[in-house]
């Protein structure tokens, strides 16, 4: 069993227990109070016991985790105060990832892996538009057309729009306005560079779960600086990653240490205007992913940024200082205070506003899974560098990574775009459209007509997906239904 992880010290050591680390956690506090350094201290501890980590690096300052730290008077003072014997400086194995492929290895998902619901959220679609997008995925699925990158989806939309009348018999009404809205949304996404992360080679989750030759877990850093300028893209991407982990990882029960720890910085972005149905699914994923050995740690300013049902599942807590200037602030402080197991020796509400930088109220789960009474404590200093690395150091990290060269070049294999384009080139539009009942919509693709089978109308499709989402069997299809490729998932890689 790996040793407890020393994260903070009050009169006693405050340890995060590896076997309880999959019971999730929260790091909260106002700007500049020490959240990122706390995350860094947790992450390097996980790495040391061989647990890989995935963390969004919002300001770039977490990248210092890849380099040994440097002595400075403030740090020395903290080391002395905490009586940390044999404190040494050490960097950690790291991999840099970047949705835009600039600050790290490109990280990609295919359109069908994202699925219609995450796309709907990404594009801000209303229910009707979202229903149409769902049908477009289904039509692609039914016709064996792969949706890998943005141009596949665009070609598919175009095709469905152009042939809406014919599709109507089998799939129900497809309004031109909805198609138009989705197309405009995709254009905006493309302008934001969102198309960069749609396509192949798509991320292989195993690549996030590596250890180095010392048996230390690799710290995967998602360069999120640019990504944060499209908060929806950021939140949707991390949600996708979480759902992929959930879908792909096997059950492991309660392992002696996590398989992976996932840090979700700026977590309020995930939950701001998240539709209720998606929030419920996130709650479910968080609850169930634990038994797959994944610990999820949210990092945010105030605990009330996180829905209560999810907050209730975050067992390991570090609360840095909060301000209490306005009545709204004070309400937040009170709410934050109430989330801790009381300790008669600590006036939580008062203390929260007094905490110094790098100081926090801490409560971790004990070996029985019960939260320990809250303690006021100093967070240990990290062994790695505080603050960002330089561009040449980043280049060095990227080129020496285990996955160097694997994702750098895009692959554009034959998919919906090529096949639809091929069809258009081969056959100019017929002068007279064939009768709907006897023709297939993809006559040149050798796709058999549905032979009169009455397909799903829009309403039916929506009902089915809702039924799927509410189904009692908890597992793949629930998440697929809501987060993953909604309909069948037949067109995954
Ligand atoms: N545990 C610690 N040990 C040593 N120094 C620390 C510690 N925690 C915080 N500091 C110091 O305080 C500074 C600010 O901390 P940090 O960047 O973690 O704050 P933050 O809450 O993440 O801020 P922001 O909300 O702006 O991202 C650090 O750069 C570091 O100098
Ligand atoms: Mg920070």
PDB file of C-alpha atoms in Angstrom, residues 128-418:
ATOM      1  CA  UNK A 128     -35.371  21.673 -32.045  1.00  0.00           C
ATOM      2  CA  UNK A 129     -31.950  22.307 -33.561  1.00  0.00           C
ATOM      3  CA  UNK A 130     -30.437  19.721 -31.283  1.00  0.00           C
ATOM      4  CA  UNK A 131     -33.073  17.223 -32.434  1.00  0.00           C
ATOM      5  CA  UNK A 132     -32.122  17.862 -36.050  1.00  0.00           C
ATOM      6  CA  UNK A 133     -28.423  17.429 -35.287  1.00  0.00           C
ATOM      7  CA  UNK A 134     -29.227  14.147 -33.582  1.00  0.00           C
ATOM      8  CA  UNK A 135     -31.002  13.010 -36.740  1.00  0.00           C
ATOM      9  CA  UNK A 136     -28.041  14.028 -38.871  1.00  0.00           C
ATOM     10  CA  UNK A 137     -25.826  11.772 -36.728  1.00  0.00           C
ATOM     11  CA  UNK A 138     -28.368   8.999 -37.033  1.00  0.00           C
ATOM     12  CA  UNK A 139     -28.646   9.329 -40.806  1.00  0.00           C
ATOM     13  CA  UNK A 140     -24.857   9.170 -41.046  1.00  0.00           C
ATOM     14  CA  UNK A 141     -24.848   6.108 -38.806  1.00  0.00           C
ATOM     15  CA  UNK A 142     -27.621   4.395 -40.753  1.00  0.00           C
ATOM     16  CA  UNK A 143     -25.735   4.960 -43.957  1.00  0.00           C
ATOM     17  CA  UNK A 144     -22.313   3.947 -42.762  1.00  0.00           C
ATOM     18  CA  UNK A 145     -20.839   7.394 -43.217  1.00  0.00           C
ATOM     19  CA  UNK A 146     -18.067   8.216 -40.786  1.00  0.00           C
ATOM     20  CA  UNK A 147     -18.191  11.552 -39.044  1.00  0.00           C
ATOM     21  CA  UNK A 148     -14.603  12.229 -38.116  1.00  0.00           C
ATOM     22  CA  UNK A 149     -13.811  15.877 -38.658  1.00  0.00           C
ATOM     23  CA  UNK A 150     -15.699  19.104 -39.044  1.00  0.00           C
ATOM     24  CA  UNK A 151     -15.913  18.910 -42.816  1.00  0.00           C
ATOM     25  CA  UNK A 152     -17.591  15.506 -42.538  1.00  0.00           C
ATOM     26  CA  UNK A 153     -20.251  17.020 -40.362  1.00  0.00           C
ATOM     27  CA  UNK A 154     -20.577  20.016 -42.633  1.00  0.00           C
ATOM     28  CA  UNK A 155     -20.919  17.817 -45.715  1.00  0.00           C
ATOM     29  CA  UNK A 156     -23.456  15.663 -43.937  1.00  0.00           C
ATOM     30  CA  UNK A 157     -25.519  18.683 -42.903  1.00  0.00           C
ATOM     31  CA  UNK A 158     -25.414  20.030 -46.413  1.00  0.00           C
ATOM     32  CA  UNK A 159     -26.557  16.723 -47.787  1.00  0.00           C
ATOM     33  CA  UNK A 160     -29.369  16.318 -45.304  1.00  0.00           C
ATOM     34  CA  UNK A 161     -30.426  19.924 -45.902  1.00  0.00           C
ATOM     35  CA  UNK A 162     -30.415  19.476 -49.668  1.00  0.00           C
ATOM     36  CA  UNK A 163     -32.450  16.293 -49.397  1.00  0.00           C
ATOM     37  CA  UNK A 164     -34.658  17.226 -46.479  1.00  0.00           C
ATOM     38  CA  UNK A 165     -37.831  16.372 -48.370  1.00  0.00           C
ATOM     39  CA  UNK A 166     -36.738  12.824 -49.036  1.00  0.00           C
ATOM     40  CA  UNK A 167     -35.457  12.255 -45.530  1.00  0.00           C
ATOM     41  CA  UNK A 168     -38.752  13.421 -44.147  1.00  0.00           C
ATOM     42  CA  UNK A 169     -40.508  10.115 -44.841  1.00  0.00           C
ATOM     43  CA  UNK A 170     -38.135   8.151 -42.702  1.00  0.00           C
ATOM     44  CA  UNK A 171     -36.850  10.615 -40.173  1.00  0.00           C
ATOM     45  CA  UNK A 172     -39.503  13.301 -39.856  1.00  0.00           C
ATOM     46  CA  UNK A 173     -39.412  16.978 -40.516  1.00  0.00           C
ATOM     47  CA  UNK A 174     -35.992  18.575 -40.909  1.00  0.00           C
ATOM     48  CA  UNK A 175     -36.280  22.330 -41.038  1.00  0.00           C
ATOM     49  CA  UNK A 176     -33.981  24.369 -43.208  1.00  0.00           C
ATOM     50  CA  UNK A 177     -33.757  26.961 -40.444  1.00  0.00           C
ATOM     51  CA  UNK A 178     -32.387  24.396 -37.987  1.00  0.00           C
ATOM     52  CA  UNK A 179     -29.854  23.131 -40.512  1.00  0.00           C
ATOM     53  CA  UNK A 180     -28.864  26.742 -41.133  1.00  0.00           C
ATOM     54  CA  UNK A 181     -28.428  27.422 -37.426  1.00  0.00           C
ATOM     55  CA  UNK A 182     -26.208  24.386 -36.980  1.00  0.00           C
ATOM     56  CA  UNK A 183     -24.159  25.333 -40.026  1.00  0.00           C
ATOM     57  CA  UNK A 184     -23.625  28.825 -38.678  1.00  0.00           C
ATOM     58  CA  UNK A 185     -22.624  27.397 -35.317  1.00  0.00           C
ATOM     59  CA  UNK A 186     -20.066  25.136 -36.973  1.00  0.00           C
ATOM     60  CA  UNK A 187     -18.660  28.062 -38.895  1.00  0.00           C
ATOM     61  CA  UNK A 188     -18.123  29.984 -35.665  1.00  0.00           C
ATOM     62  CA  UNK A 189     -16.509  26.936 -34.106  1.00  0.00           C
ATOM     63  CA  UNK A 190     -14.193  26.721 -37.077  1.00  0.00           C
ATOM     64  CA  UNK A 191     -13.295  30.395 -36.796  1.00  0.00           C
ATOM     65  CA  UNK A 192     -12.376  29.836 -33.150  1.00  0.00           C
ATOM     66  CA  UNK A 193     -10.060  27.058 -34.243  1.00  0.00           C
ATOM     67  CA  UNK A 194     -12.384  24.424 -32.798  1.00  0.00           C
ATOM     68  CA  UNK A 195     -11.997  22.344 -35.926  1.00  0.00           C
ATOM     69  CA  UNK A 196      -8.394  21.664 -34.898  1.00  0.00           C
ATOM     70  CA  UNK A 197      -9.468  19.265 -32.227  1.00  0.00           C
ATOM     71  CA  UNK A 198     -11.949  17.370 -34.354  1.00  0.00           C
ATOM     72  CA  UNK A 199     -10.399  14.600 -36.392  1.00  0.00           C
ATOM     73  CA  UNK A 200      -7.764  11.921 -36.336  1.00  0.00           C
ATOM     74  CA  UNK A 201      -5.579  10.603 -34.872  1.00  0.00           C
ATOM     75  CA  UNK A 202      -7.933  10.895 -31.927  1.00  0.00           C
ATOM     76  CA  UNK A 203      -6.588  10.739 -28.416  1.00  0.00           C
ATOM     77  CA  UNK A 204      -5.870   7.265 -27.097  1.00  0.00           C
ATOM     78  CA  UNK A 205      -6.691   7.381 -23.408  1.00  0.00           C
ATOM     79  CA  UNK A 206      -3.880   4.965 -22.594  1.00  0.00           C
ATOM     80  CA  UNK A 207      -1.509   7.747 -23.563  1.00  0.00           C
ATOM     81  CA  UNK A 208      -2.762   9.765 -20.600  1.00  0.00           C
ATOM     82  CA  UNK A 209      -2.023   6.943 -18.203  1.00  0.00           C
ATOM     83  CA  UNK A 210       1.712   6.495 -18.504  1.00  0.00           C
ATOM     84  CA  UNK A 211       4.493   6.131 -15.981  1.00  0.00           C
ATOM     85  CA  UNK A 212       8.177   6.842 -16.585  1.00  0.00           C
ATOM     86  CA  UNK A 213      11.197   4.601 -16.033  1.00  0.00           C
ATOM     87  CA  UNK A 214      11.232   5.537 -12.326  1.00  0.00           C
ATOM     88  CA  UNK A 215       7.660   4.399 -11.994  1.00  0.00           C
ATOM     89  CA  UNK A 216       6.486   7.962 -11.543  1.00  0.00           C
ATOM     90  CA  UNK A 217       3.145   8.950 -13.023  1.00  0.00           C
ATOM     91  CA  UNK A 218       3.239  11.303 -15.990  1.00  0.00           C
ATOM     92  CA  UNK A 219       1.599  14.660 -15.317  1.00  0.00           C
ATOM     93  CA  UNK A 220      -0.443  15.546 -18.406  1.00  0.00           C
ATOM     94  CA  UNK A 221      -0.899  19.256 -18.775  1.00  0.00           C
ATOM     95  CA  UNK A 222      -3.547  20.629 -21.053  1.00  0.00           C
ATOM     96  CA  UNK A 223      -2.458  24.074 -22.201  1.00  0.00           C
ATOM     97  CA  UNK A 224      -5.721  25.870 -21.619  1.00  0.00           C
ATOM     98  CA  UNK A 225      -4.738  29.521 -21.960  1.00  0.00           C
ATOM     99  CA  UNK A 226      -6.066  29.993 -25.479  1.00  0.00           C
ATOM    100  CA  UNK A 227      -8.815  27.466 -24.916  1.00  0.00           C
ATOM    101  CA  UNK A 228     -10.218  29.547 -22.082  1.00  0.00           C
ATOM    102  CA  UNK A 229     -11.176  32.247 -24.552  1.00  0.00           C
ATOM    103  CA  UNK A 230     -13.842  29.790 -25.711  1.00  0.00           C
ATOM    104  CA  UNK A 231     -15.140  28.654 -22.337  1.00  0.00           C
ATOM    105  CA  UNK A 232     -17.756  26.399 -23.925  1.00  0.00           C
ATOM    106  CA  UNK A 233     -15.124  24.596 -25.929  1.00  0.00           C
ATOM    107  CA  UNK A 234     -13.000  24.189 -22.816  1.00  0.00           C
ATOM    108  CA  UNK A 235     -15.861  22.822 -20.715  1.00  0.00           C
ATOM    109  CA  UNK A 236     -17.170  20.572 -23.471  1.00  0.00           C
ATOM    110  CA  UNK A 237     -13.736  19.180 -24.159  1.00  0.00           C
ATOM    111  CA  UNK A 238     -13.141  18.254 -20.521  1.00  0.00           C
ATOM    112  CA  UNK A 239     -16.628  16.818 -20.262  1.00  0.00           C
ATOM    113  CA  UNK A 240     -15.928  14.701 -23.299  1.00  0.00           C
ATOM    114  CA  UNK A 241     -12.674  13.492 -21.785  1.00  0.00           C
ATOM    115  CA  UNK A 242     -14.401  12.560 -18.550  1.00  0.00           C
ATOM    116  CA  UNK A 243     -17.104  10.642 -20.369  1.00  0.00           C
ATOM    117  CA  UNK A 244     -14.511   8.850 -22.510  1.00  0.00           C
ATOM    118  CA  UNK A 245     -12.614   7.800 -19.394  1.00  0.00           C
ATOM    119  CA  UNK A 246     -15.843   6.598 -17.918  1.00  0.00           C
ATOM    120  CA  UNK A 247     -16.773   4.611 -20.995  1.00  0.00           C
ATOM    121  CA  UNK A 248     -13.421   3.067 -21.715  1.00  0.00           C
ATOM    122  CA  UNK A 249     -11.944   2.203 -18.342  1.00  0.00           C
ATOM    123  CA  UNK A 250     -12.788  -1.085 -16.668  1.00  0.00           C
ATOM    124  CA  UNK A 251     -14.281  -1.406 -13.194  1.00  0.00           C
ATOM    125  CA  UNK A 252     -11.604  -1.814 -10.546  1.00  0.00           C
ATOM    126  CA  UNK A 253     -13.613  -1.406  -7.339  1.00  0.00           C
ATOM    127  CA  UNK A 254     -11.636   0.397  -4.665  1.00  0.00           C
ATOM    128  CA  UNK A 255      -7.985   0.325  -5.706  1.00  0.00           C
ATOM    129  CA  UNK A 256      -5.119   1.027  -3.300  1.00  0.00           C
ATOM    130  CA  UNK A 257      -4.315   4.092  -5.369  1.00  0.00           C
ATOM    131  CA  UNK A 258      -6.097   5.775  -8.285  1.00  0.00           C
ATOM    132  CA  UNK A 259      -5.430   4.827 -11.902  1.00  0.00           C
ATOM    133  CA  UNK A 260      -5.628   8.477 -12.873  1.00  0.00           C
ATOM    134  CA  UNK A 261      -6.369  11.744 -11.162  1.00  0.00           C
ATOM    135  CA  UNK A 262      -8.172  14.413 -13.122  1.00  0.00           C
ATOM    136  CA  UNK A 263      -7.927  18.062 -12.036  1.00  0.00           C
ATOM    137  CA  UNK A 264     -10.644  20.282 -13.373  1.00  0.00           C
ATOM    138  CA  UNK A 265      -9.539  23.905 -13.010  1.00  0.00           C
ATOM    139  CA  UNK A 266     -11.993  26.795 -13.487  1.00  0.00           C
ATOM    140  CA  UNK A 267     -14.670  24.233 -12.747  1.00  0.00           C
ATOM    141  CA  UNK A 268     -17.414  26.828 -12.597  1.00  0.00           C
ATOM    142  CA  UNK A 269     -17.246  26.941 -16.409  1.00  0.00           C
ATOM    143  CA  UNK A 270     -18.358  23.348 -16.562  1.00  0.00           C
ATOM    144  CA  UNK A 271     -21.523  24.040 -14.654  1.00  0.00           C
ATOM    145  CA  UNK A 272     -22.519  27.509 -15.819  1.00  0.00           C
ATOM    146  CA  UNK A 273     -25.756  27.144 -17.794  1.00  0.00           C
ATOM    147  CA  UNK A 274     -25.339  23.400 -17.969  1.00  0.00           C
ATOM    148  CA  UNK A 275     -28.709  21.894 -18.925  1.00  0.00           C
ATOM    149  CA  UNK A 276     -30.298  19.952 -16.066  1.00  0.00           C
ATOM    150  CA  UNK A 277     -30.202  16.660 -17.910  1.00  0.00           C
ATOM    151  CA  UNK A 278     -26.482  17.042 -18.577  1.00  0.00           C
ATOM    152  CA  UNK A 279     -25.841  18.069 -14.980  1.00  0.00           C
ATOM    153  CA  UNK A 280     -27.493  14.867 -13.806  1.00  0.00           C
ATOM    154  CA  UNK A 281     -25.267  12.870 -16.099  1.00  0.00           C
ATOM    155  CA  UNK A 282     -22.156  14.642 -14.895  1.00  0.00           C
ATOM    156  CA  UNK A 283     -23.240  13.821 -11.366  1.00  0.00           C
ATOM    157  CA  UNK A 284     -23.660  10.211 -12.370  1.00  0.00           C
ATOM    158  CA  UNK A 285     -20.305  10.039 -14.125  1.00  0.00           C
ATOM    159  CA  UNK A 286     -18.566  11.539 -11.103  1.00  0.00           C
ATOM    160  CA  UNK A 287     -20.246   9.045  -8.801  1.00  0.00           C
ATOM    161  CA  UNK A 288     -19.508   6.028 -10.965  1.00  0.00           C
ATOM    162  CA  UNK A 289     -16.054   6.870 -12.260  1.00  0.00           C
ATOM    163  CA  UNK A 290     -14.736   6.343  -8.757  1.00  0.00           C
ATOM    164  CA  UNK A 291     -15.003   2.590  -9.131  1.00  0.00           C
ATOM    165  CA  UNK A 292     -12.918   2.874 -12.293  1.00  0.00           C
ATOM    166  CA  UNK A 293     -10.130   4.265 -10.179  1.00  0.00           C
ATOM    167  CA  UNK A 294     -10.379   7.843 -11.406  1.00  0.00           C
ATOM    168  CA  UNK A 295     -10.289  10.649  -8.869  1.00  0.00           C
ATOM    169  CA  UNK A 296     -11.755  13.969  -9.995  1.00  0.00           C
ATOM    170  CA  UNK A 297     -10.653  17.175  -8.274  1.00  0.00           C
ATOM    171  CA  UNK A 298     -12.452  20.406  -8.984  1.00  0.00           C
ATOM    172  CA  UNK A 299     -10.612  23.676  -8.612  1.00  0.00           C
ATOM    173  CA  UNK A 300     -12.731  26.780  -8.363  1.00  0.00           C
ATOM    174  CA  UNK A 301     -13.136  30.030  -6.470  1.00  0.00           C
ATOM    175  CA  UNK A 302     -16.106  29.149  -4.331  1.00  0.00           C
ATOM    176  CA  UNK A 303     -17.655  25.771  -3.538  1.00  0.00           C
ATOM    177  CA  UNK A 304     -21.085  27.164  -4.411  1.00  0.00           C
ATOM    178  CA  UNK A 305     -19.935  27.231  -8.048  1.00  0.00           C
ATOM    179  CA  UNK A 306     -20.479  23.482  -7.974  1.00  0.00           C
ATOM    180  CA  UNK A 307     -23.964  21.928  -7.902  1.00  0.00           C
ATOM    181  CA  UNK A 308     -24.801  20.550  -4.492  1.00  0.00           C
ATOM    182  CA  UNK A 309     -25.262  16.940  -5.600  1.00  0.00           C
ATOM    183  CA  UNK A 310     -21.764  16.956  -7.024  1.00  0.00           C
ATOM    184  CA  UNK A 311     -20.253  18.891  -4.150  1.00  0.00           C
ATOM    185  CA  UNK A 312     -21.561  16.205  -1.814  1.00  0.00           C
ATOM    186  CA  UNK A 313     -19.354  13.672  -3.581  1.00  0.00           C
ATOM    187  CA  UNK A 314     -16.105  15.554  -3.199  1.00  0.00           C
ATOM    188  CA  UNK A 315     -14.554  13.941  -0.163  1.00  0.00           C
ATOM    189  CA  UNK A 316     -11.132  15.561   0.047  1.00  0.00           C
ATOM    190  CA  UNK A 317     -11.318  19.303   0.615  1.00  0.00           C
ATOM    191  CA  UNK A 318      -8.885  22.174   0.659  1.00  0.00           C
ATOM    192  CA  UNK A 319     -10.464  25.591   1.178  1.00  0.00           C
ATOM    193  CA  UNK A 320      -8.235  28.613   0.737  1.00  0.00           C
ATOM    194  CA  UNK A 321      -9.202  32.140   1.733  1.00  0.00           C
ATOM    195  CA  UNK A 322     -12.400  33.740   0.540  1.00  0.00           C
ATOM    196  CA  UNK A 323     -13.231  37.423   0.616  1.00  0.00           C
ATOM    197  CA  UNK A 324     -16.270  38.657   2.462  1.00  0.00           C
ATOM    198  CA  UNK A 325     -16.729  42.213   1.241  1.00  0.00           C
ATOM    199  CA  UNK A 326     -20.216  42.103  -0.206  1.00  0.00           C
ATOM    200  CA  UNK A 327     -23.344  40.366   1.127  1.00  0.00           C
ATOM    201  CA  UNK A 328     -23.002  37.923  -1.757  1.00  0.00           C
ATOM    202  CA  UNK A 329     -19.410  37.183  -0.661  1.00  0.00           C
ATOM    203  CA  UNK A 330     -20.608  36.610   2.887  1.00  0.00           C
ATOM    204  CA  UNK A 331     -23.278  34.229   1.709  1.00  0.00           C
ATOM    205  CA  UNK A 332     -20.595  32.324  -0.194  1.00  0.00           C
ATOM    206  CA  UNK A 333     -18.395  32.136   2.885  1.00  0.00           C
ATOM    207  CA  UNK A 334     -21.253  30.805   4.977  1.00  0.00           C
ATOM    208  CA  UNK A 335     -22.105  28.216   2.357  1.00  0.00           C
ATOM    209  CA  UNK A 336     -18.466  27.153   2.059  1.00  0.00           C
ATOM    210  CA  UNK A 337     -18.188  26.848   5.828  1.00  0.00           C
ATOM    211  CA  UNK A 338     -21.195  24.570   5.999  1.00  0.00           C
ATOM    212  CA  UNK A 339     -19.610  22.033   3.690  1.00  0.00           C
ATOM    213  CA  UNK A 340     -17.038  20.996   6.300  1.00  0.00           C
ATOM    214  CA  UNK A 341     -17.294  18.548   9.157  1.00  0.00           C
ATOM    215  CA  UNK A 342     -17.235  20.833  12.183  1.00  0.00           C
ATOM    216  CA  UNK A 343     -14.284  21.028  14.536  1.00  0.00           C
ATOM    217  CA  UNK A 344     -15.059  22.760  17.858  1.00  0.00           C
ATOM    218  CA  UNK A 345     -11.558  24.220  17.830  1.00  0.00           C
ATOM    219  CA  UNK A 346     -12.038  25.993  14.477  1.00  0.00           C
ATOM    220  CA  UNK A 347     -14.485  28.785  13.700  1.00  0.00           C
ATOM    221  CA  UNK A 348     -14.651  27.961  10.021  1.00  0.00           C
ATOM    222  CA  UNK A 349     -16.644  30.952   8.860  1.00  0.00           C
ATOM    223  CA  UNK A 350     -14.315  33.413  10.521  1.00  0.00           C
ATOM    224  CA  UNK A 351     -11.135  31.565   9.603  1.00  0.00           C
ATOM    225  CA  UNK A 352     -11.913  31.361   5.883  1.00  0.00           C
ATOM    226  CA  UNK A 353     -11.588  35.123   5.555  1.00  0.00           C
ATOM    227  CA  UNK A 354      -8.345  35.263   7.548  1.00  0.00           C
ATOM    228  CA  UNK A 355      -6.283  32.581   5.818  1.00  0.00           C
ATOM    229  CA  UNK A 356      -2.916  33.632   4.417  1.00  0.00           C
ATOM    230  CA  UNK A 357      -1.649  32.653   0.972  1.00  0.00           C
ATOM    231  CA  UNK A 358      -0.815  28.951   0.928  1.00  0.00           C
ATOM    232  CA  UNK A 359      -2.807  28.419   4.077  1.00  0.00           C
ATOM    233  CA  UNK A 360      -6.114  26.555   4.040  1.00  0.00           C
ATOM    234  CA  UNK A 361      -8.860  24.739   5.840  1.00  0.00           C
ATOM    235  CA  UNK A 362      -8.276  21.098   5.134  1.00  0.00           C
ATOM    236  CA  UNK A 363     -10.363  17.975   5.550  1.00  0.00           C
ATOM    237  CA  UNK A 364      -9.395  14.680   3.923  1.00  0.00           C
ATOM    238  CA  UNK A 365     -11.141  11.328   4.145  1.00  0.00           C
ATOM    239  CA  UNK A 366      -9.831   8.933   6.771  1.00  0.00           C
ATOM    240  CA  UNK A 367      -9.288   5.211   6.146  1.00  0.00           C
ATOM    241  CA  UNK A 368     -12.997   4.572   6.748  1.00  0.00           C
ATOM    242  CA  UNK A 369     -13.986   7.191   4.206  1.00  0.00           C
ATOM    243  CA  UNK A 370     -15.220   9.665   6.817  1.00  0.00           C
ATOM    244  CA  UNK A 371     -14.183  13.309   6.465  1.00  0.00           C
ATOM    245  CA  UNK A 372     -11.741  14.292   9.189  1.00  0.00           C
ATOM    246  CA  UNK A 373     -12.699  17.339  11.269  1.00  0.00           C
ATOM    247  CA  UNK A 374     -11.565  20.462   9.477  1.00  0.00           C
ATOM    248  CA  UNK A 375      -8.091  21.807  10.365  1.00  0.00           C
ATOM    249  CA  UNK A 376      -6.424  25.120   9.662  1.00  0.00           C
ATOM    250  CA  UNK A 377      -3.132  24.226   8.033  1.00  0.00           C
ATOM    251  CA  UNK A 378      -0.238  25.354   5.884  1.00  0.00           C
ATOM    252  CA  UNK A 379       0.066  23.651   2.511  1.00  0.00           C
ATOM    253  CA  UNK A 380       3.494  22.098   1.955  1.00  0.00           C
ATOM    254  CA  UNK A 381       5.740  23.784  -0.572  1.00  0.00           C
ATOM    255  CA  UNK A 382       6.090  21.951  -3.891  1.00  0.00           C
ATOM    256  CA  UNK A 383       9.343  20.178  -4.778  1.00  0.00           C
ATOM    257  CA  UNK A 384       8.968  21.411  -8.325  1.00  0.00           C
ATOM    258  CA  UNK A 385       9.176  24.910  -9.728  1.00  0.00           C
ATOM    259  CA  UNK A 386       6.462  27.395  -8.835  1.00  0.00           C
ATOM    260  CA  UNK A 387       5.368  29.319 -11.921  1.00  0.00           C
ATOM    261  CA  UNK A 388       5.548  28.753 -15.678  1.00  0.00           C
ATOM    262  CA  UNK A 389       8.367  27.218 -17.701  1.00  0.00           C
ATOM    263  CA  UNK A 390      10.105  28.987 -20.572  1.00  0.00           C
ATOM    264  CA  UNK A 391       9.251  28.231 -24.223  1.00  0.00           C
ATOM    265  CA  UNK A 392      12.505  26.300 -24.768  1.00  0.00           C
ATOM    266  CA  UNK A 393      11.816  24.182 -21.689  1.00  0.00           C
ATOM    267  CA  UNK A 394       8.365  23.473 -23.044  1.00  0.00           C
ATOM    268  CA  UNK A 395       9.825  22.429 -26.391  1.00  0.00           C
ATOM    269  CA  UNK A 396      12.160  20.125 -24.516  1.00  0.00           C
ATOM    270  CA  UNK A 397       9.268  18.559 -22.570  1.00  0.00           C
ATOM    271  CA  UNK A 398       7.303  18.067 -25.791  1.00  0.00           C
ATOM    272  CA  UNK A 399      10.132  16.501 -27.771  1.00  0.00           C
ATOM    273  CA  UNK A 400      11.186  14.131 -24.999  1.00  0.00           C
ATOM    274  CA  UNK A 401       7.668  12.939 -24.232  1.00  0.00           C
ATOM    275  CA  UNK A 402       6.608   9.311 -24.676  1.00  0.00           C
ATOM    276  CA  UNK A 403       4.051  10.343 -27.286  1.00  0.00           C
ATOM    277  CA  UNK A 404       6.291  12.691 -29.274  1.00  0.00           C
ATOM    278  CA  UNK A 405       5.371  12.346 -32.954  1.00  0.00           C
ATOM    279  CA  UNK A 406       2.261  10.240 -32.414  1.00  0.00           C
ATOM    280  CA  UNK A 407      -0.332  12.971 -32.781  1.00  0.00           C
ATOM    281  CA  UNK A 408       1.527  15.708 -34.598  1.00  0.00           C
ATOM    282  CA  UNK A 409       0.370  14.825 -38.088  1.00  0.00           C
ATOM    283  CA  UNK A 410      -3.340  14.722 -38.923  1.00  0.00           C
ATOM    284  CA  UNK A 411      -4.717  11.760 -40.788  1.00  0.00           C
ATOM    285  CA  UNK A 412      -7.600  12.335 -43.161  1.00  0.00           C
ATOM    286  CA  UNK A 413      -9.020   8.966 -44.115  1.00  0.00           C
ATOM    287  CA  UNK A 414     -12.095   8.438 -46.206  1.00  0.00           C
ATOM    288  CA  UNK A 415     -15.180   9.510 -44.341  1.00  0.00           C
ATOM    289  CA  UNK A 416     -18.491  11.249 -44.944  1.00  0.00           C
ATOM    290  CA  UNK A 417     -16.989  14.278 -46.689  1.00  0.00           C
ATOM    291  CA  UNK A 418     -15.002  12.288 -49.225  1.00  0.00           C
TER     292      UNK A 418
END
